[in-house]
Coordinates of C-alpha atoms and ligand atoms in Angstrom, one line a residue:
X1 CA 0.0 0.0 0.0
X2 CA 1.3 3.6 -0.8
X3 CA 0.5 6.4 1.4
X4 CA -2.7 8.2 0.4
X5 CA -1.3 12.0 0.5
X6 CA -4.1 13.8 -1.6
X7 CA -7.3 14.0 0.0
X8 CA -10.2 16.8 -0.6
X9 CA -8.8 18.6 2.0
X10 CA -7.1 22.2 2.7
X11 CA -3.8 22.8 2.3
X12 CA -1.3 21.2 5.1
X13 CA -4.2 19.2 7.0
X14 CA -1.7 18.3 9.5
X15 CA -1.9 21.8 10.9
X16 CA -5.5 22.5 10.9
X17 CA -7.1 23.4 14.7
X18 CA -3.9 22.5 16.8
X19 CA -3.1 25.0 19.2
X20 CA -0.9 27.5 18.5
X21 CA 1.4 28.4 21.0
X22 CA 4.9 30.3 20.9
X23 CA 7.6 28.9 22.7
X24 CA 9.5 31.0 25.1
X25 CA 6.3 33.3 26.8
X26 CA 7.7 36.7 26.8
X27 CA 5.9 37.2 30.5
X28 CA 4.5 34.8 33.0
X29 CA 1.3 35.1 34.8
X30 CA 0.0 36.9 32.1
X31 CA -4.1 36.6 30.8
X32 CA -3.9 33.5 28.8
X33 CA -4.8 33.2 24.7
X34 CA -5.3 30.4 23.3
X35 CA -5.5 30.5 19.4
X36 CA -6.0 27.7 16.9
X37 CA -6.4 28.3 13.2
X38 CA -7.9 27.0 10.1
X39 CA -7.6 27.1 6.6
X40 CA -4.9 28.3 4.3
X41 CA -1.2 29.3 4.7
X42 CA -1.7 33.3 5.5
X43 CA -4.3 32.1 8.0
X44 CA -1.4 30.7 10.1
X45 CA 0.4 34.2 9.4
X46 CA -2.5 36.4 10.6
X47 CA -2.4 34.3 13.5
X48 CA 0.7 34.8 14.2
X49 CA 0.0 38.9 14.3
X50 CA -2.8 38.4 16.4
X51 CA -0.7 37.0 19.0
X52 CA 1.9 39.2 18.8
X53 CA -0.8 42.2 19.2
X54 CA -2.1 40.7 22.0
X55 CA 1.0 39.5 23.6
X56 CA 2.0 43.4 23.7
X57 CA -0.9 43.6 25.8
X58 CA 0.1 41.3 28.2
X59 CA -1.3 37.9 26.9
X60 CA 0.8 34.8 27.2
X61 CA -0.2 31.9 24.8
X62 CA -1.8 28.3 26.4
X63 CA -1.9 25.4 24.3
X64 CA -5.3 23.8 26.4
X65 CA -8.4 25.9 26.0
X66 CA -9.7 25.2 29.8
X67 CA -7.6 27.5 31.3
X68 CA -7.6 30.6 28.6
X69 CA -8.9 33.5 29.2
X70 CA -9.4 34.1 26.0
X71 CA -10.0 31.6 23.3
X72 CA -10.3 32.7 19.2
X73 CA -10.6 30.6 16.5
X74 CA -9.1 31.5 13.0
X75 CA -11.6 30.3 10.8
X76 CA -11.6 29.7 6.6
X77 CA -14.8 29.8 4.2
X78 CA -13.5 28.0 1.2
X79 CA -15.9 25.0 1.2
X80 CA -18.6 24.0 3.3
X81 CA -16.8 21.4 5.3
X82 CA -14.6 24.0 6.7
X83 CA -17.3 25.8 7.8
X84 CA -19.1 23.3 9.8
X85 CA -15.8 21.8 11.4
X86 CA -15.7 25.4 13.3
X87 CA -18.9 26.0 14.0
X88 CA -18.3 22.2 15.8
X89 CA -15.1 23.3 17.1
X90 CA -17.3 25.9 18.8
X91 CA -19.8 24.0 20.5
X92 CA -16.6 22.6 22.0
X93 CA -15.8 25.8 23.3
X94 CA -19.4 26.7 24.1
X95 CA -19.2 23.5 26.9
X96 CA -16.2 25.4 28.2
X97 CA -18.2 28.8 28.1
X98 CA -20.9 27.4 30.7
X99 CA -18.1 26.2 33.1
X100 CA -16.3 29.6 33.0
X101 CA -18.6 32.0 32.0
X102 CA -15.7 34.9 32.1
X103 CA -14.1 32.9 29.0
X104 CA -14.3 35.3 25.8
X105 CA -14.7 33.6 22.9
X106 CA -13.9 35.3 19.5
X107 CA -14.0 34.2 15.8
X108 CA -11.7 35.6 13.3
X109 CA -10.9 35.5 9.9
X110 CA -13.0 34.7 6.8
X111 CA -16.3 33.0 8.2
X112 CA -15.7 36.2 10.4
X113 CA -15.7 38.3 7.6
X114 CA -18.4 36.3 5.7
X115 CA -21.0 36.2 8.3
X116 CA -20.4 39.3 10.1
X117 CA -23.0 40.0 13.1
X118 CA -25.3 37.2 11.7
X119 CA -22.7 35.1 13.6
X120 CA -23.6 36.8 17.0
X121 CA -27.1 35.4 16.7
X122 CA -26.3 32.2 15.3
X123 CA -23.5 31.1 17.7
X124 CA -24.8 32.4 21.2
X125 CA -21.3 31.8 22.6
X126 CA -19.3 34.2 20.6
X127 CA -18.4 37.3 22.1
X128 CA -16.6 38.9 19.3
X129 CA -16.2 38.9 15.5
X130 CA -13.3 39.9 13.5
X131 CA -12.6 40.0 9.8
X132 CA -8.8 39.8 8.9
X133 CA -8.5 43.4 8.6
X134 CA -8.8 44.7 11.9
X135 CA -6.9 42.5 14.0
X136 CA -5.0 45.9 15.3
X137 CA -8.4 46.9 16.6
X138 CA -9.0 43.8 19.0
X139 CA -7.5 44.9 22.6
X140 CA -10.2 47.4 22.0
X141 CA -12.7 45.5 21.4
X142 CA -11.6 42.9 24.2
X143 CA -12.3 46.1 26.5
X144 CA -15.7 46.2 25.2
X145 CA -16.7 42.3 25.4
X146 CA -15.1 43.0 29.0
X147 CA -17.4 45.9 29.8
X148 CA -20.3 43.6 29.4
X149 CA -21.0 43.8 25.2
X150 CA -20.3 41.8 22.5
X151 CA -17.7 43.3 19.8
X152 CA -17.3 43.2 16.5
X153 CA -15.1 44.4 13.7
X154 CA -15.1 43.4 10.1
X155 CA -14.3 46.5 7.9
X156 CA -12.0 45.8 5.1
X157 CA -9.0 47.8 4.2
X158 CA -7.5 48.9 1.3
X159 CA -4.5 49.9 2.8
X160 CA -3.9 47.2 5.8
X161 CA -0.8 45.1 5.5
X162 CA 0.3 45.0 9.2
X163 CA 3.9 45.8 7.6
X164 CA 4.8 47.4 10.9
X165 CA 4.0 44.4 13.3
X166 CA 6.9 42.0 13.6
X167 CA 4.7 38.4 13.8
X168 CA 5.5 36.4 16.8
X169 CA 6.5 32.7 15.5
X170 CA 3.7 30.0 16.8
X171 CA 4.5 26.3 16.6
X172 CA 7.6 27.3 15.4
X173 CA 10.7 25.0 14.3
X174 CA 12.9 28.5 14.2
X175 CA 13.8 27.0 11.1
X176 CA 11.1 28.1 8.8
X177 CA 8.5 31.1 8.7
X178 CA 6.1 32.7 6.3
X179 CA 6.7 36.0 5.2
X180 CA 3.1 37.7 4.1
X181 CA 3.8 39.7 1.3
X182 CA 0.4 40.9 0.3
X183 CA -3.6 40.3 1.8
X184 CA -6.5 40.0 -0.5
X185 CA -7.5 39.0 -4.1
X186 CA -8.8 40.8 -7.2
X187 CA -9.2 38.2 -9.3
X188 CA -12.8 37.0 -8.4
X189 CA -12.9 33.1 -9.5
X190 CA -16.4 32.7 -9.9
X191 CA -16.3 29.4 -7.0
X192 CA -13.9 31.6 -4.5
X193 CA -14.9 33.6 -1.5
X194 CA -11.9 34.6 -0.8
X195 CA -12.1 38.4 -2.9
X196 CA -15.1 38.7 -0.6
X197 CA -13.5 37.9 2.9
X198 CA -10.1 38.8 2.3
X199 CA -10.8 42.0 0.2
X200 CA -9.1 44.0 -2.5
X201 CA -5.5 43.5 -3.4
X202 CA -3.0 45.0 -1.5
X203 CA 1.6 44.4 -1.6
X204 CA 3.3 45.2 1.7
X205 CA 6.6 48.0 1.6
X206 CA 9.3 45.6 0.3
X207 CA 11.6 47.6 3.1
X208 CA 9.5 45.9 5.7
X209 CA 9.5 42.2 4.4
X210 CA 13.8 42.5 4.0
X211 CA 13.7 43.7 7.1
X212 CA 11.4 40.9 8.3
X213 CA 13.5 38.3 6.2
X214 CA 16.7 39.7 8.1
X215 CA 15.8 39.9 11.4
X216 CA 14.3 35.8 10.7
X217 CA 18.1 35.4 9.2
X218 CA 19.8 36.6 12.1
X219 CA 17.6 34.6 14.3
X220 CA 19.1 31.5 12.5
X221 CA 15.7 30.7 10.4
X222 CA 17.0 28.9 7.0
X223 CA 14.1 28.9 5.3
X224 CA 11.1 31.6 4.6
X225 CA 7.9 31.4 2.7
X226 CA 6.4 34.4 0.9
X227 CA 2.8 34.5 0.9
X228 CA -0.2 35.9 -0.9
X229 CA -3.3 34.8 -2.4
X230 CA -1.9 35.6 -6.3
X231 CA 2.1 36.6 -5.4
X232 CA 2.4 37.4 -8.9
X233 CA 0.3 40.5 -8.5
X234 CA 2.9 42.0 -5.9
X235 CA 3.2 45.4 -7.0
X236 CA 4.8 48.6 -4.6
X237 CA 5.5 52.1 -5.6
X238 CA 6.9 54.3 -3.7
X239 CA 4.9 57.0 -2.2
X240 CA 5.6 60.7 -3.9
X241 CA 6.4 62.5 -0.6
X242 CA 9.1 59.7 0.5
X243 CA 12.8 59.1 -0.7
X244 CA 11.4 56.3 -2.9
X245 CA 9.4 58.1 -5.0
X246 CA 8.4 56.7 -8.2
X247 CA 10.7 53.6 -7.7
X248 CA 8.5 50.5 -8.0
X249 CA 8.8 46.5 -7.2
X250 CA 7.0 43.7 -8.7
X251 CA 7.4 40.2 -7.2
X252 CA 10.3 39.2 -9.3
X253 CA 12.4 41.8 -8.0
X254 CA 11.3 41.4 -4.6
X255 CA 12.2 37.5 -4.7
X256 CA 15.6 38.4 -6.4
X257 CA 16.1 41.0 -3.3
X258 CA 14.6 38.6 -0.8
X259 CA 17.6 35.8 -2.2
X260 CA 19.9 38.1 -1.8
X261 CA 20.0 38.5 2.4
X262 CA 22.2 35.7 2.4
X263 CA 22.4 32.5 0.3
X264 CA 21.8 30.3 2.9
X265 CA 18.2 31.2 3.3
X266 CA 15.9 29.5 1.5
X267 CA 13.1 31.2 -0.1
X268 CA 10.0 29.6 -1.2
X269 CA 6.9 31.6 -2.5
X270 CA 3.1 30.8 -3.0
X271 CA 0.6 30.7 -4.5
X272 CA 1.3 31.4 -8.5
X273 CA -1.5 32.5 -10.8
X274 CA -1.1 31.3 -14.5
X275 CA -2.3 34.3 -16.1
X276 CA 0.6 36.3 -14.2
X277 CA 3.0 34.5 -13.7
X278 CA 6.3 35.9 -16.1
X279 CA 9.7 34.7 -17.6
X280 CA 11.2 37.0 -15.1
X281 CA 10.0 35.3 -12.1
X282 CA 10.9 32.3 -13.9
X283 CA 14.2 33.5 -15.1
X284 CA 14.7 34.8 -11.1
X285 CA 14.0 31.4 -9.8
X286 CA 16.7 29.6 -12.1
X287 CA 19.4 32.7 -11.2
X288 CA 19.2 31.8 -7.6
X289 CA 20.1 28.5 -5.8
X290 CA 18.6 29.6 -2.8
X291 CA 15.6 30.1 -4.5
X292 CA 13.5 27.0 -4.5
X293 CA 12.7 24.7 -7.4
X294 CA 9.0 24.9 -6.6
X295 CA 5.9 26.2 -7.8
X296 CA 2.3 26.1 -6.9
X297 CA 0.7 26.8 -9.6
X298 CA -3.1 26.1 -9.1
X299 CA -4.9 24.7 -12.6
X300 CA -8.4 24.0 -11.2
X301 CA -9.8 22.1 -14.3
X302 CA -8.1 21.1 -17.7
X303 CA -11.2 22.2 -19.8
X304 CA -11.1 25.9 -21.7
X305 CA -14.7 26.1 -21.0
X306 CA -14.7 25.4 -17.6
X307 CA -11.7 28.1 -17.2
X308 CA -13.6 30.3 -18.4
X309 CA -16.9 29.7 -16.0
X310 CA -14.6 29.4 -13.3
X311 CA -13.5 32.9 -14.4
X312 CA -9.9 31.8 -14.4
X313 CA -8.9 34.5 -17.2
X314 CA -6.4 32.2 -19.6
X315 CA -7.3 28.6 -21.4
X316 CA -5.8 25.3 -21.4
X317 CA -3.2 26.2 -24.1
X318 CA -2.1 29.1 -22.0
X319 CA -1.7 27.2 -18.8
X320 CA 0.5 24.1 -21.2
X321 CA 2.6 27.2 -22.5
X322 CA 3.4 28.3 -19.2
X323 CA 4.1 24.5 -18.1
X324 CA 6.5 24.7 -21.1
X325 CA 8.3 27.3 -19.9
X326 CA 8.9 26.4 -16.7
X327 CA 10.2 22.8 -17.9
X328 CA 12.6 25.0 -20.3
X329 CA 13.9 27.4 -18.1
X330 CA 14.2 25.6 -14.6
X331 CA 14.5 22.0 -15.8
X332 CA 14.0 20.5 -12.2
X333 CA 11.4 22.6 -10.9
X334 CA 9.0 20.9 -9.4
X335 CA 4.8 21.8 -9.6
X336 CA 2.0 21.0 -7.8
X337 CA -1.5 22.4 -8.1
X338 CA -4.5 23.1 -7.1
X339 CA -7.8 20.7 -8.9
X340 CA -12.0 20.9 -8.7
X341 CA -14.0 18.1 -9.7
X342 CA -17.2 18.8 -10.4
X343 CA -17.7 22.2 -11.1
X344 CA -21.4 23.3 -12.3
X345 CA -21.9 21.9 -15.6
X346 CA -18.4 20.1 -16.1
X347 CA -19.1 17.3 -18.4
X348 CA -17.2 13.7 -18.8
X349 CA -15.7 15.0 -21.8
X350 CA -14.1 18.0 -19.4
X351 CA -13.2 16.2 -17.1
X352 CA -11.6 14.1 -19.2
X353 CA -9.6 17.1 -20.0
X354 CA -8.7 17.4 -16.4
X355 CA -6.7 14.6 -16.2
X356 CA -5.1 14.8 -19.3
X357 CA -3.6 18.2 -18.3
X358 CA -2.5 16.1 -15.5
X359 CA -0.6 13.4 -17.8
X360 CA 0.7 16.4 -19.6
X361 CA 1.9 18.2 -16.6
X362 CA 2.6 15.3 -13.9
X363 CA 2.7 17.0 -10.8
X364 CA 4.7 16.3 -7.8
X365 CA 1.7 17.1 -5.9
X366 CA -1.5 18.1 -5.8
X367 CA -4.7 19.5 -3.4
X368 CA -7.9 18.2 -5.1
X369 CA -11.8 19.6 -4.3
X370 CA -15.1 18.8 -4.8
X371 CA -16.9 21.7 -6.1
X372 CA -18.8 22.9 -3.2
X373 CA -20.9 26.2 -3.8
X374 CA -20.1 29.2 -1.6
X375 CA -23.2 31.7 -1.0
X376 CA -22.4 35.1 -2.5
X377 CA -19.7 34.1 -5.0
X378 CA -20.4 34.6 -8.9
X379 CA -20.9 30.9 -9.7
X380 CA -23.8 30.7 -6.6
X381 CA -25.5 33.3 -8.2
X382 CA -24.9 32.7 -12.2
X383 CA -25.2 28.8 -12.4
X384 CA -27.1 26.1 -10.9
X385 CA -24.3 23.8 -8.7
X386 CA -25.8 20.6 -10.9
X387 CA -23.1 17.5 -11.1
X388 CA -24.6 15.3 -8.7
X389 CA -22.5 14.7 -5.6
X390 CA -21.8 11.0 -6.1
X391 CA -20.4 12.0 -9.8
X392 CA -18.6 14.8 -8.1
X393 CA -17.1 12.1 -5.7
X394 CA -15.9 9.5 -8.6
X395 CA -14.6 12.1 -10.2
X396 CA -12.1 13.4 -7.3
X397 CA -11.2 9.6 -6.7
X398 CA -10.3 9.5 -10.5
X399 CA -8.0 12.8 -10.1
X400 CA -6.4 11.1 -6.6
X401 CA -5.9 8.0 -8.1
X402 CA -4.0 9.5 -10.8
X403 CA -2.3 12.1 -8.6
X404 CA -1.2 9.4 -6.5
X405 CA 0.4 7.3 -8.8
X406 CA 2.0 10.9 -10.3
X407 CA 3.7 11.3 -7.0
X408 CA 4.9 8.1 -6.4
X409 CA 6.5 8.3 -10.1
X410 CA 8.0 11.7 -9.2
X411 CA 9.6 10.7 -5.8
X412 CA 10.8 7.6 -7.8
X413 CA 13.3 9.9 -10.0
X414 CA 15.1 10.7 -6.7
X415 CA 15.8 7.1 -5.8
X416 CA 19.4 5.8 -5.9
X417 CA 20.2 10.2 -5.6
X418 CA 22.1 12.4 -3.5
X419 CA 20.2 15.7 -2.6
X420 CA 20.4 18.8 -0.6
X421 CA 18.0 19.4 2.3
X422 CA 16.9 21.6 4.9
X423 CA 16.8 19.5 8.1
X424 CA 13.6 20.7 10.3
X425 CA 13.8 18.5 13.0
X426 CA 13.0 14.9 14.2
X427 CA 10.1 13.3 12.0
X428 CA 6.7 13.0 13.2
X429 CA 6.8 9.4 13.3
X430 CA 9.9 8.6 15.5
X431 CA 12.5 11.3 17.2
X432 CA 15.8 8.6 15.7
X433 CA 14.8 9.9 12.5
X434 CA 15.0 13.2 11.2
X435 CA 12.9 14.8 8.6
X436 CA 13.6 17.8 6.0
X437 CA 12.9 18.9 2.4
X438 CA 14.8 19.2 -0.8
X439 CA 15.0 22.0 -3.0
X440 CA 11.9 20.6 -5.1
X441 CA 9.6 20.2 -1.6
X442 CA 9.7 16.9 -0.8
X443 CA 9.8 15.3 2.1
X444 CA 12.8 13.2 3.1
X445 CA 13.2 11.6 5.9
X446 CA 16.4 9.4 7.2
X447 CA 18.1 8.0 10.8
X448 CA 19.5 10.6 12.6
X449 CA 23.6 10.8 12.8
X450 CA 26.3 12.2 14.1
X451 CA 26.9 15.8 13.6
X452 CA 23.5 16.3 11.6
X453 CA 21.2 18.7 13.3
X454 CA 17.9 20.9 12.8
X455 CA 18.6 24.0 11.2
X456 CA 22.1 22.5 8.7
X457 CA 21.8 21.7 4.9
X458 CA 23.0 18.1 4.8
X459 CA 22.7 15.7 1.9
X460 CA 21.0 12.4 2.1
X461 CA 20.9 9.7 -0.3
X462 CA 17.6 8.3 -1.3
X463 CA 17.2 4.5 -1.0
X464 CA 13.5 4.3 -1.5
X465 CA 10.1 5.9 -1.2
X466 CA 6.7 6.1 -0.3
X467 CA 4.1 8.3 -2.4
X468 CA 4.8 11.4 -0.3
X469 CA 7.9 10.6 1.3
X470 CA 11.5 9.6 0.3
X471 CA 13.5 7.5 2.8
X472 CA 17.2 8.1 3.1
X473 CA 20.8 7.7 4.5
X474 CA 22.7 10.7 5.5
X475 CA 25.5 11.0 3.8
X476 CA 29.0 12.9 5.8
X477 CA 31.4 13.6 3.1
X478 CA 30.8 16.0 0.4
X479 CA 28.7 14.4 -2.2
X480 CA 29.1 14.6 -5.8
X481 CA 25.7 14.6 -7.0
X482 CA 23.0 17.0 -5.8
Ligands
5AD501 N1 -15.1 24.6 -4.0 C1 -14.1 23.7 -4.0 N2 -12.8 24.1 -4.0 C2 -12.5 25.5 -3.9 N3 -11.4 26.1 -3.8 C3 -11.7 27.4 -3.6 N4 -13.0 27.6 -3.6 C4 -13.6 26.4 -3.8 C5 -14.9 25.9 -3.8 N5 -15.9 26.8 -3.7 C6 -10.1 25.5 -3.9 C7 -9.3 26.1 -5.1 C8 -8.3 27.0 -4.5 C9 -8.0 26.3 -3.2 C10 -7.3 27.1 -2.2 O1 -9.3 25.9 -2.8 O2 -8.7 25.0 -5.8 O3 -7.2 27.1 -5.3
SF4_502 FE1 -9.7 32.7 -4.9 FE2 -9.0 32.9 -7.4 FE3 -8.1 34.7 -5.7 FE4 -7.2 32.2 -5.5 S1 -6.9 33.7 -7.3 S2 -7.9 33.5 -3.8 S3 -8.9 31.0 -6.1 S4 -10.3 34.4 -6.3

């Protein structure tokens, strides 16, 4: 049996609803947050700015919800199931509520942001709701929930990038961190809520991500993640009053500047959009080693038609000729994507189409969805959400099968290699092994030895592997092959 890796989940299911917690309080005896989070990479982030604005106030984080003070819950829209796994998450909390009724409970984020104060009636428990763009607002409206009335903030910015809050790191490896580069979308998918929690488009001064990247440098992080719904459309120009007047940035010249604080940090990036991603990001990529051979760049269906329902702006031919020049210009770099069976009206024939783009591209890995219809979004209110869900289903299993079998055949080119990794720590399944990834993202993992630690580049050889994992021996002397 190989490992089943690809499930209709959200990205990095491992991480969904732990506790986050950060590691060395910076005070004791403080009020206690406890924060868990949902959903998608920059979820995570935000969390990580909500506890540092907090923790300025005094808070020190708790990893058990029965003795917080204050409990919040990070919460994601994209499909259904996300939905109701809070809302069950809550009545959790809501147990908790009756045996301490000080405890303030508080919902942030996109179901936040969707659901505004129809969440206050719905969910009796919640004290407070609010959207990802007024997180600096919440010791305020803590006071307020404290006074006696239930708070809530969800305006959207057009200007918020919390540049000038440095993130506190929670569940961190101090090895690898995300960087948020930008917040919001403009591209308005017609299945995606995301333009409609998240908001308009906004890129963060590139002075305050260096300096963020920096500081993690100095701090001995190796590794750092820039994130944004659609990195491609990073775009900052300075402002006419200041020194940088007229000087602008797009994201291929922040990645080049972000490589350049030292090339012994890693930099990854995510997510890509096919209709922007350029030859000069591309180009950028292959100039760098310390830019990783990776890209996420989400597909969603194989079928021109459907692309163009799903409002995705370019066709199957565009998406193959930006494939094409990936493969030419960084010939290792590894892609993985984004797939949705079932979207209204997709025929066989489509779908069909779907995983042939997947032969054509073979991705090292993939997140695959069932359609699942988000109220307020274009496609709830232009088109009936009609593939029945048992078709829906076989169709997903079709595109896991395949994606399965794509990984295992990708991992399999690494066997009987030598390659460079990032080692994050001991592996989940046994503290004698250690576990880090290679330049392309995967994930190898190999019995500890002598003089190899978290936070080094060492080089492993790859005896064999699993559909999402490659199993190694470390290697000691310089290798010739990487
Ligand atoms: N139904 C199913 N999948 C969706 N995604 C976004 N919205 C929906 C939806 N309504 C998927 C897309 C996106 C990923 C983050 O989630 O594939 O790229
Ligand atoms: Fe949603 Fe499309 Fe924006 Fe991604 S690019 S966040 S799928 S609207």
């Amino acid at each position: 049996m190989i490992d089943l890796q690809v499930t209709d989940k959200t990205h990095d299911e491992e991480r969904q609803g732990e506790a986050l917690i950060i590691d060395a309080p910076r005070v004791r005896n403080g009020r206690k947050l406890y924060i868990e989070s949902y959903g998608c990479q920059m979820n995570f982030a935000d969390s990580e700015i909500v506890a540092s604005i907090l923790l300025d106030q005094g808070f020190e984080t708790t990893g058990d919800y029965k003795e917080a003070d204050v409990v919040f819950i990070n919460t994601c829209s994209i499909r259904e199931n996300a939905e109701q796994r809070v809302r069950n998450r809550l009545s959790q909390f809501g147990a908790e509520k009756r045996r301490n009724p000080k405890l303030i409970v508080g919902v942030l984020g996109c179901m936040a942001e969707r659901l505004k104060s129809k969440f206050l009636e719905e969910e009796k428990l919640v004290d407070v709701v609010v959207g990802p763009d007024a997180y600096r607002e919440l010791p305020q409206l803590l006071n307020e929930v404290e006074s006696g009335h239930k708070a809530i903030n969800v305006l959207l910015s057009r200007e918020e990038t919390y540049a000038d809050i440095s993130p506190v790191r929670l569940n961190g490896n101090g090895i690898t961190a995300f960087i948020s580069i930008m917040r919001g979308c403009d591209n308005m998918c017609s299945f995606c809520v995301v333009p409609f929690t998240r908001g308009r488009e906004r890129s963060r001064d590139p002075h305050s991500i260096l300096a963020e990247a920096q500081d993690l440098f100095d701090r001995g992080y190796k590794e750092v993640t820039l994130l944004g719904q659609n990195v491609d459309s990073y775009k900052w120009k300075g402002k006419d009053a200041d020194e940088d007047a007229g000087i602008e940035v797009n994201f291929a010249q922040l990645l080049e500047k972000v490589a350049l604080v030292s090339p012994d940090l890693r930099v990854r990036f995510s997510t890509s959009h096919p209709k922007d991603i350029t030859d000069e990001v591309l180009y950028a990529i292959a100039r760098h080693d310390n830019i990783c051979n990776y890209i996420h760049l989400p597909v969603q269906s194989g079928s021109s038609r459907v692309l163009e329902l799903m409002n995705r702006t370019y066709t199957r031919e565009w998406y193959i000729n930006r494939i094409d020049a990936i493969r030419s210009i960084i010939p290792d770099c590894a892609i993985s994507s984004d797939i949705i069976a079932g979207f209204c009206t997709e025929t066989e024939e489509e779908h069909r189409e779907t995983l042939s783009i997947m032969d054509y591209v073979q991705y090292d890995f993939a997140f695959t969805f069932s359609y699942s219809e988000r109220p307020g979004t274009l496609a709830a209110r232009k088109f009936a959400d009609d593939i029945p869900e048992e078709v829906k289903k076989r169709r997903l299993s079709e595109i896991l099968l395949k994606q399965q079998e794509t990984s295992l055949y990708r991992l399999q080119q690494f066997v009987g290699k030598t390659v460079r990794i990032l080692v994050e720590g001991s592996s989940k399944k046994s503290d004698q092994d250690l576990c880090g990834r290679n330049d392309q993202n995967a994930m190898v993992v190999f019995p500890a030895a002598e003089g190899i630690e978290a936070g080094q580049y060492a080089y492993v050889h790859i005896d064999r592997c699993t559909s999402a994992t490659l199993l190694g021996t470390a290697v000691v002397e310089e290798p010739q092959i990487v």
